[in-house]
Tab-separated table of C-alpha atoms in Angstrom:
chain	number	residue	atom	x	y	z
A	225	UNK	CA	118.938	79.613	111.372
A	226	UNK	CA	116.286	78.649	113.283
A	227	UNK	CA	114.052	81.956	112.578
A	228	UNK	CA	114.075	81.881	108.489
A	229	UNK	CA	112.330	78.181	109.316
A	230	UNK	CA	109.773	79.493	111.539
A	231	UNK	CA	108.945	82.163	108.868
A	232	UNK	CA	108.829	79.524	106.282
A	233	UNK	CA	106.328	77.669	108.399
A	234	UNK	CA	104.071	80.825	108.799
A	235	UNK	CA	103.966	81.522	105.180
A	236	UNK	CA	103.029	77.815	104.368
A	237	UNK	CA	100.531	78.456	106.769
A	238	UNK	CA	99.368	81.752	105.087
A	239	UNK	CA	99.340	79.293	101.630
A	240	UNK	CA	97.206	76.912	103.577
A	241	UNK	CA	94.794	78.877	104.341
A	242	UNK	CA	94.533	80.592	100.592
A	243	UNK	CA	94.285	76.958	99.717
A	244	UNK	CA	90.630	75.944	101.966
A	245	UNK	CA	89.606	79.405	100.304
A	246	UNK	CA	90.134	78.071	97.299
A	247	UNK	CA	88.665	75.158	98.009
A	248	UNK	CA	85.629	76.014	99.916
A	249	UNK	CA	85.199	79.635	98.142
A	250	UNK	CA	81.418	79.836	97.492
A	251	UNK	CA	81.692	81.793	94.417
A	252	UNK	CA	84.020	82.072	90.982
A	253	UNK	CA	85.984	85.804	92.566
A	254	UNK	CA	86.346	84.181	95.799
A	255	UNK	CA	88.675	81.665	94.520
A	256	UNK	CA	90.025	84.030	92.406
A	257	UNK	CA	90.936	86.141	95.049
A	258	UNK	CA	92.917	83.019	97.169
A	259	UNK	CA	94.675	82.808	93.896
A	260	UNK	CA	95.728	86.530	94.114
A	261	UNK	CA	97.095	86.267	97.032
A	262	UNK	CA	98.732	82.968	96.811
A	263	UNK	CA	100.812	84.743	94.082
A	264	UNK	CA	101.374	87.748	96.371
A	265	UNK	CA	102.799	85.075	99.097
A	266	UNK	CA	104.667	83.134	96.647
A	267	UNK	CA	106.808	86.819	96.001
A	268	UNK	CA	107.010	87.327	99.862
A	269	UNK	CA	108.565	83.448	99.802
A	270	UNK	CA	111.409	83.886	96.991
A	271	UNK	CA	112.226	87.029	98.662
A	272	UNK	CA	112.810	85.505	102.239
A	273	UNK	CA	114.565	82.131	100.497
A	274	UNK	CA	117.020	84.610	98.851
A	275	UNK	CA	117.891	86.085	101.728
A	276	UNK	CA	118.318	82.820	103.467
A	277	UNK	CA	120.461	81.148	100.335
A	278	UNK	CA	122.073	84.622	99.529
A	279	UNK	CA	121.190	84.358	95.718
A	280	UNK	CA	120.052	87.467	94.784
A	281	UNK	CA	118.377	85.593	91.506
A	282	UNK	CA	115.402	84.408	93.316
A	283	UNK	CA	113.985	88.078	93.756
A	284	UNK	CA	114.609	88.136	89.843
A	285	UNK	CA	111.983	85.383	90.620
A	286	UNK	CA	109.839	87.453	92.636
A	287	UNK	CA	109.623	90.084	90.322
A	288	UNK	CA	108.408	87.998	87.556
A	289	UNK	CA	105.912	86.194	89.397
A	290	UNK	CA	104.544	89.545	90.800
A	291	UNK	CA	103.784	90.922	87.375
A	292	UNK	CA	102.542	87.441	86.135
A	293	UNK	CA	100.214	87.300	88.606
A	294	UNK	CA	98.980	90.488	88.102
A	295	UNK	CA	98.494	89.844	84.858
A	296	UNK	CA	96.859	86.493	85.824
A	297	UNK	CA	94.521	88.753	87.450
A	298	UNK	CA	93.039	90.775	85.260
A	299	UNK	CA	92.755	87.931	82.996
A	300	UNK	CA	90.213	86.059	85.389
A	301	UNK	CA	88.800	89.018	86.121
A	302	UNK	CA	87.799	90.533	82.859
A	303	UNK	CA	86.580	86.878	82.266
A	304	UNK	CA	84.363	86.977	85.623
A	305	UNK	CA	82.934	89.778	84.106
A	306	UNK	CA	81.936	88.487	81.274
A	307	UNK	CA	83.669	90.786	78.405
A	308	UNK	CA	86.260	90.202	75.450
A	309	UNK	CA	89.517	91.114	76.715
A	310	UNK	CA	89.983	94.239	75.051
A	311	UNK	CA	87.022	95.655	76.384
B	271	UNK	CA	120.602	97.666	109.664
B	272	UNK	CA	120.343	93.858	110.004
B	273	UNK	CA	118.535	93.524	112.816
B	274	UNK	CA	116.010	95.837	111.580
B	275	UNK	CA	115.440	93.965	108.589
B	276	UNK	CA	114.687	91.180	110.648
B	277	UNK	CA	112.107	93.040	112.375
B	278	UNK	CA	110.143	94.143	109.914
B	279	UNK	CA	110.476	90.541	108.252
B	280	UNK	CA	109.032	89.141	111.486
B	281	UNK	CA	105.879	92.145	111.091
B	282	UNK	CA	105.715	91.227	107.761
B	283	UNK	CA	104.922	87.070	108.339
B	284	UNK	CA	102.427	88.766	110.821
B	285	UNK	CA	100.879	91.036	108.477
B	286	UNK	CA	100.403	88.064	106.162
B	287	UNK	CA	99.041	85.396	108.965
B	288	UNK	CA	96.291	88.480	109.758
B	289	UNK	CA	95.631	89.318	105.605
B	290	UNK	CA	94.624	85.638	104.804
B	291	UNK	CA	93.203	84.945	108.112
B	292	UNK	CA	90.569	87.267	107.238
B	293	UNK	CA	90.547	85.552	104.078
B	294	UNK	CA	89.346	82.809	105.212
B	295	UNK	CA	86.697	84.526	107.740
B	296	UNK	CA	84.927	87.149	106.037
B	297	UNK	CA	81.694	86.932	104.813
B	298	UNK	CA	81.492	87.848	101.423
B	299	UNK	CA	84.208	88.210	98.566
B	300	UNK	CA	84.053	92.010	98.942
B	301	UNK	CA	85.600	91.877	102.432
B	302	UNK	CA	87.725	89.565	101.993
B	303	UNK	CA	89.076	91.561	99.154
B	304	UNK	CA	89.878	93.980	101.931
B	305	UNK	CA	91.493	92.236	104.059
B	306	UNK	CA	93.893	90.710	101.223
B	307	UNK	CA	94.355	93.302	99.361
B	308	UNK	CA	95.562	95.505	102.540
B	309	UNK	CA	97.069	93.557	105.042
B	310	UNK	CA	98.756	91.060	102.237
B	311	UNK	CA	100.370	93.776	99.882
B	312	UNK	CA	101.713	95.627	102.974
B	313	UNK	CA	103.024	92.285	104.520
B	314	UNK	CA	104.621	91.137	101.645
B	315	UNK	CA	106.641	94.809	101.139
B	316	UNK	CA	107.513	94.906	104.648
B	317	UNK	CA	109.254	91.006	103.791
B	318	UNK	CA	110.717	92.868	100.689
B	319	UNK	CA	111.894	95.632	102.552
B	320	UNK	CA	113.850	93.651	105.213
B	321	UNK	CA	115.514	91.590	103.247
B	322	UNK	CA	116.593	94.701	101.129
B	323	UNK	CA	117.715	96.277	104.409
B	324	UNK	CA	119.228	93.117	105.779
B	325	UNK	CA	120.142	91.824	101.698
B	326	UNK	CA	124.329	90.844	101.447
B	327	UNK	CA	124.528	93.718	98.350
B	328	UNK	CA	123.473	96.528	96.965
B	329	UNK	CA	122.175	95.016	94.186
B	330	UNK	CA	119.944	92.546	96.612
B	331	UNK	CA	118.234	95.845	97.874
B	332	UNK	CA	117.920	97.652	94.897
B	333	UNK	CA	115.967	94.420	93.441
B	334	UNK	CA	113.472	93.764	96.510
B	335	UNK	CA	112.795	97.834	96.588
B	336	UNK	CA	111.702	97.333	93.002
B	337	UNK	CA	109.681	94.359	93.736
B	338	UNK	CA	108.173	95.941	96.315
B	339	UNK	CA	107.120	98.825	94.150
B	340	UNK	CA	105.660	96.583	91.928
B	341	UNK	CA	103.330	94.894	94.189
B	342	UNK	CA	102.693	98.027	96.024
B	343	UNK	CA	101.363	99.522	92.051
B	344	UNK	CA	99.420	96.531	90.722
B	345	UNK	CA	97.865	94.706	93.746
B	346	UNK	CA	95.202	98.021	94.447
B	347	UNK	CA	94.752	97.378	90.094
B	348	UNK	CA	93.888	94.000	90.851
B	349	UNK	CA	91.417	94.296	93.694
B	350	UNK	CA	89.289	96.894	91.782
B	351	UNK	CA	89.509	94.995	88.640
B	352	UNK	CA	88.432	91.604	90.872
B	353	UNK	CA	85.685	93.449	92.668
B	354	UNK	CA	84.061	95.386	89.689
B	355	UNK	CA	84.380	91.888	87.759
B	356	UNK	CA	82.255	90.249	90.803
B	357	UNK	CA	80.047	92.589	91.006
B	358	UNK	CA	78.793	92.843	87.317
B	359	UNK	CA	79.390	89.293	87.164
B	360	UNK	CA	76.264	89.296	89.386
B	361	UNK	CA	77.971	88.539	93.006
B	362	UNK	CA	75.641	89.637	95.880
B	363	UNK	CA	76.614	91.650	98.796
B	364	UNK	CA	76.786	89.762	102.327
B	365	UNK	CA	73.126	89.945	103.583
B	366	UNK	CA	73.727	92.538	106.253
B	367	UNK	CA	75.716	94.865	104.228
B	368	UNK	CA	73.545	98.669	104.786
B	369	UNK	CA	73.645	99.996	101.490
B	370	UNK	CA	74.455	99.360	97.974
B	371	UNK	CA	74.660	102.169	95.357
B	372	UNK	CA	76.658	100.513	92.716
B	373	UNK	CA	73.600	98.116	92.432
B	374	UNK	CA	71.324	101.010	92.919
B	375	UNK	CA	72.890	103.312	90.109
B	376	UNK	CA	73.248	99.980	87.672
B	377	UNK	CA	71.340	101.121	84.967
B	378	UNK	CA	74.056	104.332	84.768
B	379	UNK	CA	76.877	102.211	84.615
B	380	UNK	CA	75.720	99.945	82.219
B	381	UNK	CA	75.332	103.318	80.133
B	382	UNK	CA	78.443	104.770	80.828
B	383	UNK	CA	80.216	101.620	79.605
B	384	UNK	CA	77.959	101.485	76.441
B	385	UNK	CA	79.122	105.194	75.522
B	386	UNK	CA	82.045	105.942	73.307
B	387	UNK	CA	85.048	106.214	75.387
B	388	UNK	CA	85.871	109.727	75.631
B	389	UNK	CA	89.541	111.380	74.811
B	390	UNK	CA	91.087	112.809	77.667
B	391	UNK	CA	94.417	113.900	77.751
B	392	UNK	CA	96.411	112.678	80.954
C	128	UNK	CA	111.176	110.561	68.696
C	129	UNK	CA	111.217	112.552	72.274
C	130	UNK	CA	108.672	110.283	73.105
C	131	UNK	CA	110.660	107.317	72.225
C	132	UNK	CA	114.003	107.856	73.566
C	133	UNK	CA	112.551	108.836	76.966
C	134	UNK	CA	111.178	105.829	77.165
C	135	UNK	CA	113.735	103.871	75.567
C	136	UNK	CA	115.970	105.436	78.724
C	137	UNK	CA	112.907	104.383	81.419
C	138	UNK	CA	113.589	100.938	80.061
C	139	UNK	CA	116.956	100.683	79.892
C	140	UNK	CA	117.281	102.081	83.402
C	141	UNK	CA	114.839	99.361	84.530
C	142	UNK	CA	117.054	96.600	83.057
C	143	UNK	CA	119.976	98.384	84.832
C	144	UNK	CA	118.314	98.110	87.910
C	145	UNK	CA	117.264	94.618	87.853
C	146	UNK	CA	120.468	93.166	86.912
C	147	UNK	CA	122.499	95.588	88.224
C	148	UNK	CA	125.925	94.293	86.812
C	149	UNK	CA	128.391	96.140	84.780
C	150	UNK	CA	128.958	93.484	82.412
C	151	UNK	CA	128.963	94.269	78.923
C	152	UNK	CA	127.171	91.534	77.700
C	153	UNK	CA	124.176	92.622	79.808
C	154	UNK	CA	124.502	95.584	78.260
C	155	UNK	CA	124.402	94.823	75.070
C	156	UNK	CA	121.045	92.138	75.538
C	157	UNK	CA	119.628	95.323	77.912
C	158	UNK	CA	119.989	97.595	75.052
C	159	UNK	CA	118.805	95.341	72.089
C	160	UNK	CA	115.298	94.218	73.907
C	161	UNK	CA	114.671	97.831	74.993
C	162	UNK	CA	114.785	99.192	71.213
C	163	UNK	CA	112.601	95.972	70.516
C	164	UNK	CA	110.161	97.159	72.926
C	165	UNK	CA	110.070	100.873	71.919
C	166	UNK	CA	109.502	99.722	68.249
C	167	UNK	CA	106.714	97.549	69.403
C	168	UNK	CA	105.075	99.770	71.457
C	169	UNK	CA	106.045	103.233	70.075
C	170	UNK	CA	103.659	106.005	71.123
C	171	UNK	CA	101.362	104.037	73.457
C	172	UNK	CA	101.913	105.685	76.320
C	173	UNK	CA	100.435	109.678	77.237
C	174	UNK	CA	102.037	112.646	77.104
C	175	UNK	CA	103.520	113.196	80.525
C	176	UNK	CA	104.665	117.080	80.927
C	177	UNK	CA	103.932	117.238	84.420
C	178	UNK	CA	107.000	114.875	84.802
C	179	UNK	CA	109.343	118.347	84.017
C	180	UNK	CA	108.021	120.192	86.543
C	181	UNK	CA	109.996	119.613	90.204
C	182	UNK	CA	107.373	121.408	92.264
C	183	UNK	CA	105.159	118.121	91.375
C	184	UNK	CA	108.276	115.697	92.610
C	185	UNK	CA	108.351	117.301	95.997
C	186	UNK	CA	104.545	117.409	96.529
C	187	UNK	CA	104.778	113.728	95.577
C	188	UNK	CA	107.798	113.175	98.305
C	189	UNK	CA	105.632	114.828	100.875
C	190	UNK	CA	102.533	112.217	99.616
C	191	UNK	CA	103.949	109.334	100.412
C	192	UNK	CA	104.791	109.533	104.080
C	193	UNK	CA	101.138	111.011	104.374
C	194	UNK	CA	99.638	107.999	102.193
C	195	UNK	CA	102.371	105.250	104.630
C	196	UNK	CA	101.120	106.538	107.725
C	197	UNK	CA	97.264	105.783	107.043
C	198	UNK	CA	98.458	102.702	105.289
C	199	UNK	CA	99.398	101.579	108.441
C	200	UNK	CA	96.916	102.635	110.425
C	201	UNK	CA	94.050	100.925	107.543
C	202	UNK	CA	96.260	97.635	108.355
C	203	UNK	CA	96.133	97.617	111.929
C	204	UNK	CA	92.479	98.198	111.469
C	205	UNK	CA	91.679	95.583	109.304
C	206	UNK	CA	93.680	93.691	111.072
C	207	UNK	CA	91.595	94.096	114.510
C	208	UNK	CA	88.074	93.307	112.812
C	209	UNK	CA	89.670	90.236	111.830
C	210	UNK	CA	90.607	89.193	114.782
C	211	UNK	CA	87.621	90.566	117.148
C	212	UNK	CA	85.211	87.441	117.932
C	213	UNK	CA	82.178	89.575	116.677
C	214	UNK	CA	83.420	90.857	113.603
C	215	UNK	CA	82.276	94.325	114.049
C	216	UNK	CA	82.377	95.058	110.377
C	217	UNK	CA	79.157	96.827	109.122
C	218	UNK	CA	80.130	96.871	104.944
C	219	UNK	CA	78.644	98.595	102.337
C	220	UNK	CA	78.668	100.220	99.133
C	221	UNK	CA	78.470	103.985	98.957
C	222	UNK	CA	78.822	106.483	95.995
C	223	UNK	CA	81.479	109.318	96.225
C	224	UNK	CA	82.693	112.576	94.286
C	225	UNK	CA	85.827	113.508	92.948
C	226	UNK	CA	86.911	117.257	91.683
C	227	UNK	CA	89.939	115.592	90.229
C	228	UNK	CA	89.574	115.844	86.310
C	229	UNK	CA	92.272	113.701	84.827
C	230	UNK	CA	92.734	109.513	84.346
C	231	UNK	CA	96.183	109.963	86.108
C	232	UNK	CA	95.179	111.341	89.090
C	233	UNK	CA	91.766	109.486	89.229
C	234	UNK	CA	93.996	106.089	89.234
C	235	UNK	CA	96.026	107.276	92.065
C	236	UNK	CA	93.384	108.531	93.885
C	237	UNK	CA	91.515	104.998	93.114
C	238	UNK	CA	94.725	103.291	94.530
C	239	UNK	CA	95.509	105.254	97.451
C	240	UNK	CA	91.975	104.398	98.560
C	241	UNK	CA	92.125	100.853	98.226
C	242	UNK	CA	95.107	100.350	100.171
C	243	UNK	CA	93.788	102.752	102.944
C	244	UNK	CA	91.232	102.021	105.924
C	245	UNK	CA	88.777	99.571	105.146
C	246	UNK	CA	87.706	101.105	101.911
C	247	UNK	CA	88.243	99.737	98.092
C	248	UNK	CA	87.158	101.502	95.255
C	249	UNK	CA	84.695	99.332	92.889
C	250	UNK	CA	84.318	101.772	89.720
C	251	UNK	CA	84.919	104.962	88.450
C	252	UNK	CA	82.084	106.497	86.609
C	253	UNK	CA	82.389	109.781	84.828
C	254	UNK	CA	83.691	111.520	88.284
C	255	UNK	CA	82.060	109.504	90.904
C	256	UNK	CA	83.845	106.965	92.391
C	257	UNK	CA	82.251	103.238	94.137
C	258	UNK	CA	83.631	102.348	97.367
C	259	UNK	CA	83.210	99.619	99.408
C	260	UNK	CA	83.435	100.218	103.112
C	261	UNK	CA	83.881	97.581	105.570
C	262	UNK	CA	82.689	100.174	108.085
C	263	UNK	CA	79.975	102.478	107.401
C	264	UNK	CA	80.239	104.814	110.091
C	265	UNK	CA	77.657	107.681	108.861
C	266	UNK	CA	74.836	107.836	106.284
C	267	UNK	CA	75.421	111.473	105.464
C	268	UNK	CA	77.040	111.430	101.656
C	269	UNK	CA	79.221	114.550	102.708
C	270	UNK	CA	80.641	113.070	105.617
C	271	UNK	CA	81.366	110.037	103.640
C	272	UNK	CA	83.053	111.819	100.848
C	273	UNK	CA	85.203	114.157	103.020
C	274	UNK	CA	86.266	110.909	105.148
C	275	UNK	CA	87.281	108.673	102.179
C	276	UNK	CA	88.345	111.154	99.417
C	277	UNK	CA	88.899	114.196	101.622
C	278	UNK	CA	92.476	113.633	102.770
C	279	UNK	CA	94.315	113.021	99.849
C	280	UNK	CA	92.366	115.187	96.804
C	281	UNK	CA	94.098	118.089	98.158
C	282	UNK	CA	97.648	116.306	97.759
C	283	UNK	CA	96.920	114.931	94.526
C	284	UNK	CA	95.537	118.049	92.907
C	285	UNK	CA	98.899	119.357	93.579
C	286	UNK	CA	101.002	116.800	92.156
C	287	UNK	CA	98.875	116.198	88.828
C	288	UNK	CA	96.758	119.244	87.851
């Protein structure tokens, strides 16, 4: 189908732009932040290529890389603010 | 069902294009916070919750329901933990931000954080 | 041991739901890691009585179309000061009360605002919260506080306290 390939395209583009953020970001939380949400994308992606393959394993996918990321998260954060991690 | 599903995929790729648009045009890392932590979160559940209405199974929509969940609990966690990290870790606002009482009550934070955590029950 | 087996059960159902096959050899693996985890982490979680009481559960159904709706509507806004050539954005950090008293509800009140019109919440400190704005529209600290925290303390003192 033509459509799942035109979302696919979007979503890249979505990626793309996290990607100059990353690049360009200023600041240390700016490119943390592109890095957020490039894991937020990625979840959107496995969910939409599961639907498209019709293996429900890649949301299994999805659900791991959302709380991975997460974790990922607070991680960089507690690091940008400069405490131990079991602050 | 299907066709719904399809819909609110298609709002959802929209949702996104808008969240990390703004990404990439805000000023300061406390906007653009905003914009991905709103318009990205909600894009990416509306995705999850068309292919859970549009899914071939049951156990398809059950899954993406709970993946939405999951993003829809720990992405607000994130963006509070990012922007309190940025801000103690000395990130300014964007110069024409009006007012700034985090930096202005500083001293009271630091002394909050200093104190002995107190037990509350939940 | 209440403790445990209740959440022994939360996990359990959560492994149900994720593979959601009737398989017994996914039952068995299910079963084994979620009396690993309870061991591991027995007791680390609060004391949750409010979770008895149905009164809470049906405040909480009523929340969440209330919270979806201005989810939407914070989307749609963000979404239009991204868009706009001028940016009409005007951010800021302001300080705001809460009469909530506990963690629980403070963290859902802390969420709710973050993923509601242009506002995310920076710190809690004793019982005020941080919020960024990306649009200031008044100066005056009440109107502030009734327009960010105002529309869902009611709610939420009703499903927590």
């Amino acid at each position: 189908m033509i459509w799942f390939t035109v979302a696919f395209c979007l979503l890249l583009l979505c990626a793309f732009f996290c990607l100059y953020r990353l690049q360009q970001g200023p600041t240390a939380p700016d490119r943390t932040v592109a890095i957020d949400v490039l894991g937020t994308l990625v979840v959107g992606f496995c969910a939409l290529y599961a639907l498209r393959t019709g293996k429900g394993f890649y949301l299994n996918i999805g659900i791991a890389w959302a709380l991975l990321s997460f974790v990922g998260t607070i991680a960089l954060a507690k690091y940008l603010e400069g405490k131990a991690f079991d602050d | 069902m299907t066709e719904l599903g399809y819909l609110l995929i298609a709002v959802g790729v929209l949702f996104d294009i808008f969240g990390t648009f703004g990404l990439v045009r805000l000023p300061d890392v406390y906007n653009r916070l905003q914009a991905a932590t709103k318009c990205v979160t909600l894009g990416t559940c509306f995705i999850l919750i068309g292919v859970a209405l549009s899914g071939p199974s049951l156990g398809f929509g059950v899954r993406a329901i709970l993946c939405a969940v999951f993003i829809l609990l720990t992405s607000p966690v994130g963006a509070h933990a990012l922007a309190r990290g940025a801000h103690l870790g000395g990130v300014k606002l964007w110069e024409k931000s009006v007012v700034d009482k985090y930096e202005e009550d500083a001293e009271k934070v630091q002394e909050a954080m200093a104190a002995p955590k107190a037990k509350q029950s939940d | 041991m209440r403790k445990k087996v209740s959440a022994f059960i939360l996990l359990f159902a959560f492994w149900l739901l994720l593979t959601f096959s009737v398989e017994p050899g996914f039952f068995v693996v299910g079963m084994l890691l979620s009396v690993l985890v309870v061991v591991l982490l027995a007791g680390r979680h609060p004391r949750r009585e409010w979770l008895l009481n149905p009164l809470r559960w049906l405040w909480l159904l009523i929340y969440m179309p209330y919270f979806f709706y201005y989810c939407i509507k914070a989307n749609l806004d963000v979404a239009y000061r991204v868009v706009h050539p001028d940016m009409p954005i005007r951010p800021g950090i302001v300080k705001v009360p809460t009469t909530l008293k506990t963690n629980l509800a403070k963290t859902f009140l802390a969420n709710s605002i973050t993923l509601t019109p242009g506002t995310l919440t920076v710190d809690i400190v004793g019982s005020d919260l941080y919020v960024h704005c990306i649009n200031i529209h008044t100066d005056d600290p009440e109107e502030q506080t009734r327009e960010i925290v105002g529309r869902f303390e009611g709610l939420l003192k009703r499903i927590f306290e």
